[in-house]
Short mmCIF file of C-alpha atoms and ligand atoms in Angstrom, two decimals:
data_model
loop_
_atom_site.label_atom_id
_atom_site.label_comp_id
_atom_site.label_asym_id
_atom_site.label_seq_id
_atom_site.Cartn_x
_atom_site.Cartn_y
_atom_site.Cartn_z
CA MET A 1 84.83 65.94 80.38
CA SER A 2 87.49 63.11 80.19
CA VAL A 3 91.35 63.92 80.50
CA LYS A 4 91.66 63.56 76.70
CA ASP A 5 89.43 66.28 75.97
CA ASN A 6 90.56 68.44 78.87
CA LEU A 7 94.16 68.09 77.44
CA LYS A 8 93.03 68.91 74.33
CA PHE A 9 91.24 72.20 75.22
CA VAL A 10 94.07 73.29 77.50
CA MET A 11 96.57 72.63 74.42
CA GLU A 12 94.41 74.52 72.05
CA GLU A 13 94.08 77.72 74.41
CA ILE A 14 97.87 77.51 75.34
CA GLU A 15 98.33 77.94 71.26
CA LYS A 16 95.86 80.64 71.65
CA ALA A 17 97.34 82.78 73.88
CA LYS A 18 100.84 82.01 72.41
CA ARG A 19 99.86 84.33 69.55
CA HIS A 20 99.33 87.38 71.86
CA SER A 21 102.17 86.47 73.76
CA LEU A 22 104.92 89.06 74.69
CA THR A 23 107.73 86.71 73.33
CA ASN A 24 106.24 83.94 70.83
CA GLU A 25 108.25 81.45 72.77
CA ASP A 26 106.92 77.73 73.18
CA VAL A 27 105.00 76.65 76.23
CA ASN A 28 106.03 73.90 78.60
CA LEU A 29 103.20 72.28 79.82
CA ILE A 30 103.40 70.98 83.40
CA ALA A 31 100.72 68.41 84.59
CA VAL A 32 100.25 68.80 87.89
CA THR A 33 98.98 65.53 89.28
CA LYS A 34 98.61 66.04 93.07
CA ASN A 35 96.24 63.95 94.56
CA HIS A 36 95.63 62.08 91.65
CA GLU A 37 96.50 58.39 91.20
CA THR A 38 99.05 56.97 88.87
CA ASP A 39 96.73 55.09 86.28
CA VAL A 40 95.21 58.81 85.66
CA ILE A 41 98.88 59.74 85.26
CA LYS A 42 99.77 57.05 82.93
CA GLU A 43 96.74 57.95 80.59
CA ALA A 44 97.93 61.45 80.39
CA ILE A 45 101.39 60.36 79.80
CA ASP A 46 100.03 58.15 76.78
CA LEU A 47 98.42 61.60 75.30
CA GLY A 48 101.58 63.48 75.38
CA ILE A 49 102.38 64.86 78.72
CA THR A 50 106.19 64.94 79.54
CA ASP A 51 106.58 66.82 82.34
CA ILE A 52 104.47 66.47 85.84
CA GLY A 53 104.52 68.50 89.07
CA GLU A 54 103.87 67.63 92.41
CA ASN A 55 103.69 70.31 95.72
CA ARG A 56 104.32 67.69 98.46
CA VAL A 57 107.88 65.54 98.38
CA GLN A 58 106.09 62.54 99.68
CA GLU A 59 103.45 62.44 97.11
CA LEU A 60 106.01 62.88 94.27
CA LYS A 61 108.45 60.28 96.09
CA SER A 62 106.12 57.50 95.67
CA LYS A 63 105.01 58.73 92.41
CA ILE A 64 108.68 58.72 90.91
CA ASP A 65 109.03 55.12 92.87
CA GLU A 66 105.68 53.88 91.12
CA LEU A 67 106.05 55.32 87.70
CA GLY A 68 109.88 55.73 87.31
CA PRO A 69 111.83 57.94 84.18
CA ILE A 70 108.86 57.94 81.98
CA VAL A 71 108.09 61.34 82.86
CA ASN A 72 110.16 64.53 83.90
CA TYR A 73 109.45 65.77 87.39
CA HIS A 74 109.16 69.00 89.04
CA MET A 75 108.95 69.76 92.45
CA ILE A 76 106.94 72.70 92.57
CA GLY A 77 105.71 73.33 96.47
CA ASN A 78 107.32 74.36 99.42
CA LEU A 79 110.51 72.22 100.32
CA GLN A 80 111.85 71.58 103.71
CA THR A 81 115.38 71.52 104.02
CA ASN A 82 115.29 68.21 105.54
CA LYS A 83 113.38 66.87 102.81
CA VAL A 84 116.00 67.68 99.95
CA LYS A 85 117.82 64.40 100.37
CA TYR A 86 114.42 62.29 99.01
CA ILE A 87 114.30 63.87 95.91
CA TYR A 88 117.23 66.13 94.56
CA ASN A 89 118.49 63.24 92.48
CA ARG A 90 115.21 62.27 91.15
CA VAL A 91 113.69 65.31 89.81
CA ASN A 92 114.26 67.34 86.68
CA MET A 93 113.96 70.42 88.48
CA ILE A 94 113.09 72.15 91.78
CA GLN A 95 110.76 75.26 91.32
CA SER A 96 110.65 76.61 94.74
CA LEU A 97 113.99 77.60 95.66
CA ASP A 98 113.38 80.54 98.32
CA THR A 99 115.93 80.32 100.92
CA LEU A 100 119.78 80.18 101.02
CA LYS A 101 119.09 77.28 103.60
CA LEU A 102 117.77 75.26 101.08
CA ALA A 103 120.03 76.14 98.36
CA LYS A 104 122.71 75.11 100.86
CA GLU A 105 121.29 71.81 101.02
CA ILE A 106 120.76 71.20 97.51
CA ASP A 107 123.97 72.49 97.14
CA LYS A 108 125.68 69.78 99.40
CA ARG A 109 123.74 66.80 98.35
CA ALA A 110 124.34 67.77 94.83
CA GLY A 111 127.84 68.07 95.20
CA SER A 112 128.73 65.17 97.13
CA ASP A 113 126.99 63.27 93.91
CA GLY A 114 128.82 65.47 91.41
CA ILE A 115 125.80 66.78 89.80
CA GLU A 116 124.17 69.79 88.99
CA VAL A 117 120.34 70.38 90.12
CA ASN A 118 118.16 72.66 88.04
CA CYS A 119 116.27 75.21 90.17
CA LEU A 120 113.73 77.80 89.53
CA ILE A 121 113.59 80.88 92.10
CA GLN A 122 110.21 81.34 93.41
CA ILE A 123 109.05 84.72 93.70
CA ASN A 124 106.05 85.56 96.44
CA ILE A 125 104.54 88.17 93.55
CA GLY A 126 101.55 88.88 95.22
CA ASN A 127 103.37 89.82 98.43
CA GLU A 128 101.12 87.41 100.40
CA GLU A 129 102.15 86.29 103.87
CA GLN A 130 100.68 82.53 103.33
CA LYS A 131 102.76 82.02 100.10
CA SER A 132 106.37 80.88 99.91
CA GLY A 133 109.20 82.85 97.74
CA ILE A 134 111.56 85.34 98.33
CA ALA A 135 109.95 89.34 97.99
CA TYR A 136 110.25 90.65 94.43
CA GLU A 137 113.01 93.23 95.37
CA ASP A 138 115.39 91.00 96.57
CA THR A 139 115.34 88.95 93.19
CA LEU A 140 118.75 90.00 92.21
CA LYS A 141 120.80 90.01 95.48
CA PHE A 142 119.48 86.64 96.01
CA ILE A 143 120.66 85.29 92.76
CA TYR A 144 124.04 86.71 93.68
CA ASN A 145 124.18 85.17 97.03
CA LEU A 146 123.66 81.93 95.05
CA MET A 147 126.79 82.24 92.98
CA ASP A 148 128.62 80.03 95.54
CA PHE A 149 126.79 77.39 94.91
CA LYS A 150 128.15 75.69 92.20
CA HIS A 151 125.78 72.46 91.92
CA ILE A 152 122.97 74.70 91.58
CA SER A 153 121.85 75.67 87.90
CA ILE A 154 119.52 78.21 88.07
CA ARG A 155 117.29 78.20 85.10
CA GLY A 156 114.51 81.05 85.69
CA LEU A 157 111.83 82.20 88.04
CA MET A 158 108.56 80.42 89.11
CA ALA A 159 105.81 82.68 90.71
CA ILE A 160 102.13 81.80 91.85
CA ALA A 161 99.64 84.50 91.38
CA PRO A 162 97.02 85.09 93.89
CA ASN A 163 94.11 83.67 93.91
CA THR A 164 91.47 86.73 92.62
CA ASP A 165 89.29 87.38 89.80
CA ASP A 166 90.96 90.81 89.06
CA LYS A 167 92.31 89.83 85.69
CA GLN A 168 94.04 93.36 85.10
CA TYR A 169 95.98 92.83 88.92
CA LEU A 170 97.08 89.29 87.90
CA ARG A 171 98.45 90.73 84.30
CA ARG A 172 100.43 93.31 86.17
CA LEU A 173 101.91 91.01 88.30
CA PHE A 174 102.99 88.64 85.49
CA ARG A 175 104.29 91.44 83.60
CA LYS A 176 106.42 92.16 86.49
CA MET A 177 107.72 88.91 86.40
CA PHE A 178 108.52 89.42 82.75
CA GLU A 179 110.86 92.48 83.17
CA MET A 180 112.54 90.74 86.46
CA LYS A 181 113.77 87.71 84.17
CA GLU A 182 114.58 90.62 81.41
CA LYS A 183 116.44 92.65 83.93
CA ILE A 184 118.56 89.21 85.28
CA ILE A 185 119.13 88.49 81.66
CA LYS A 186 120.72 92.37 81.04
CA GLU A 187 123.09 91.29 84.14
CA ASN A 188 124.86 89.06 82.41
CA ILE A 189 125.87 86.67 85.27
CA SER A 190 127.59 83.86 83.54
CA SER A 191 126.26 80.76 85.38
CA VAL A 192 122.29 82.20 85.29
CA ARG A 193 120.37 81.10 82.32
CA MET A 194 117.07 82.41 82.40
CA ASP A 195 115.34 79.86 80.30
CA TYR A 196 112.16 79.51 81.94
CA LEU A 197 109.65 81.72 83.28
CA SER A 198 107.19 79.45 85.24
CA MET A 199 103.60 81.02 86.00
CA GLY A 200 100.13 80.51 84.93
CA MET A 201 97.92 77.87 86.58
CA SER A 202 94.05 76.54 85.64
CA SER A 203 92.43 80.02 86.12
CA ASP A 204 95.14 82.36 85.02
CA TYR A 205 97.56 80.42 82.45
CA GLN A 206 96.28 82.65 79.37
CA ILE A 207 96.97 86.00 80.81
CA ALA A 208 100.26 84.53 82.48
CA ILE A 209 101.19 82.84 78.58
CA GLU A 210 100.25 86.60 77.34
CA GLU A 211 102.58 88.40 79.64
CA GLY A 212 105.59 86.17 78.83
CA SER A 213 105.56 82.73 80.48
CA ASN A 214 106.93 79.69 78.77
CA MET A 215 105.96 77.13 81.40
CA VAL A 216 102.65 76.76 82.69
CA ARG A 217 101.71 74.19 85.89
CA ILE A 218 97.92 73.02 85.24
CA GLY A 219 96.14 70.50 87.82
CA THR A 220 92.15 71.14 87.45
CA LYS A 221 91.80 71.77 84.23
CA ILE A 222 93.29 68.72 83.16
CA PHE A 223 92.41 66.34 85.62
CA GLY A 224 89.37 67.73 87.13
CA LYS A 225 88.74 69.05 90.56
CA ARG A 226 90.81 67.56 93.29
CA ILE A 227 89.22 65.54 96.09
CA TYR A 228 91.01 65.86 99.91
C1 LIG B 301 98.27 73.04 92.72
C2 LIG B 301 99.40 73.88 92.16
C3 LIG B 301 99.26 73.90 90.49
C4 LIG B 301 98.08 73.92 89.59
O1 LIG B 301 96.63 74.19 90.35
P1 LIG B 301 95.44 74.24 89.55
O2 LIG B 301 94.82 75.48 89.90
O3 LIG B 301 94.95 72.84 89.98
O4 LIG B 301 95.83 74.19 88.12
C5 LIG B 301 100.20 74.87 90.13
N1 LIG B 301 101.24 75.23 90.77
C6 LIG B 301 101.48 74.84 92.14
C7 LIG B 301 102.82 75.65 92.86
C8 LIG B 301 100.69 74.17 92.82
O5 LIG B 301 100.66 73.85 94.10
#
């Protein structure tokens, strides 16, 4: 299958899932381009992709250098504090904010440029030891702790679901994410916007959308299997 056919399929599936979604909202598609060359990415952009995601700083940085501002860039992987400087002012969004230390560094850098950086708070929804993200229960507390950082714009939540075939379990986890988003909205915190609920990957995006996701991050189903 070509990228064109894959993309067509994914977009149709997104539309189908939307009809059963809790929110009926439009769904933003982030094409995850890790381990793929820029010519494939250019092809995807020609086919209408407007946003790409990368999970490693070095690769993200070199793709931004090569492609330039023809697309929106999302940092979706674990971000070390000492690498913030390479990307904070070149990405559209950092989706993996999960420590105060990281927030402090982003805020400091953004502050000295007089800009705001869009961030999503990453939640470790499956409580998995090997995954980053804050504990689900700590979400509100974490958000209140971020209030001091004037150069961070909180735009929503992000989660990577566990790798499992148990669809009911996945559905419950996605539903919990949606409930947390609603809970935060009810808190009515003036500087916090819950515009995005970023969840759903190649293996689970349909369920994620049904449970209220409005941003899916898809790699394999668009570009094929990654060769490492
Ligand atoms: C790789 C990755 C994806 C996409 O995964 P696929 O299964 O290839 O769709 C989404 N989100 C994050 C954070 C990733 O690292």
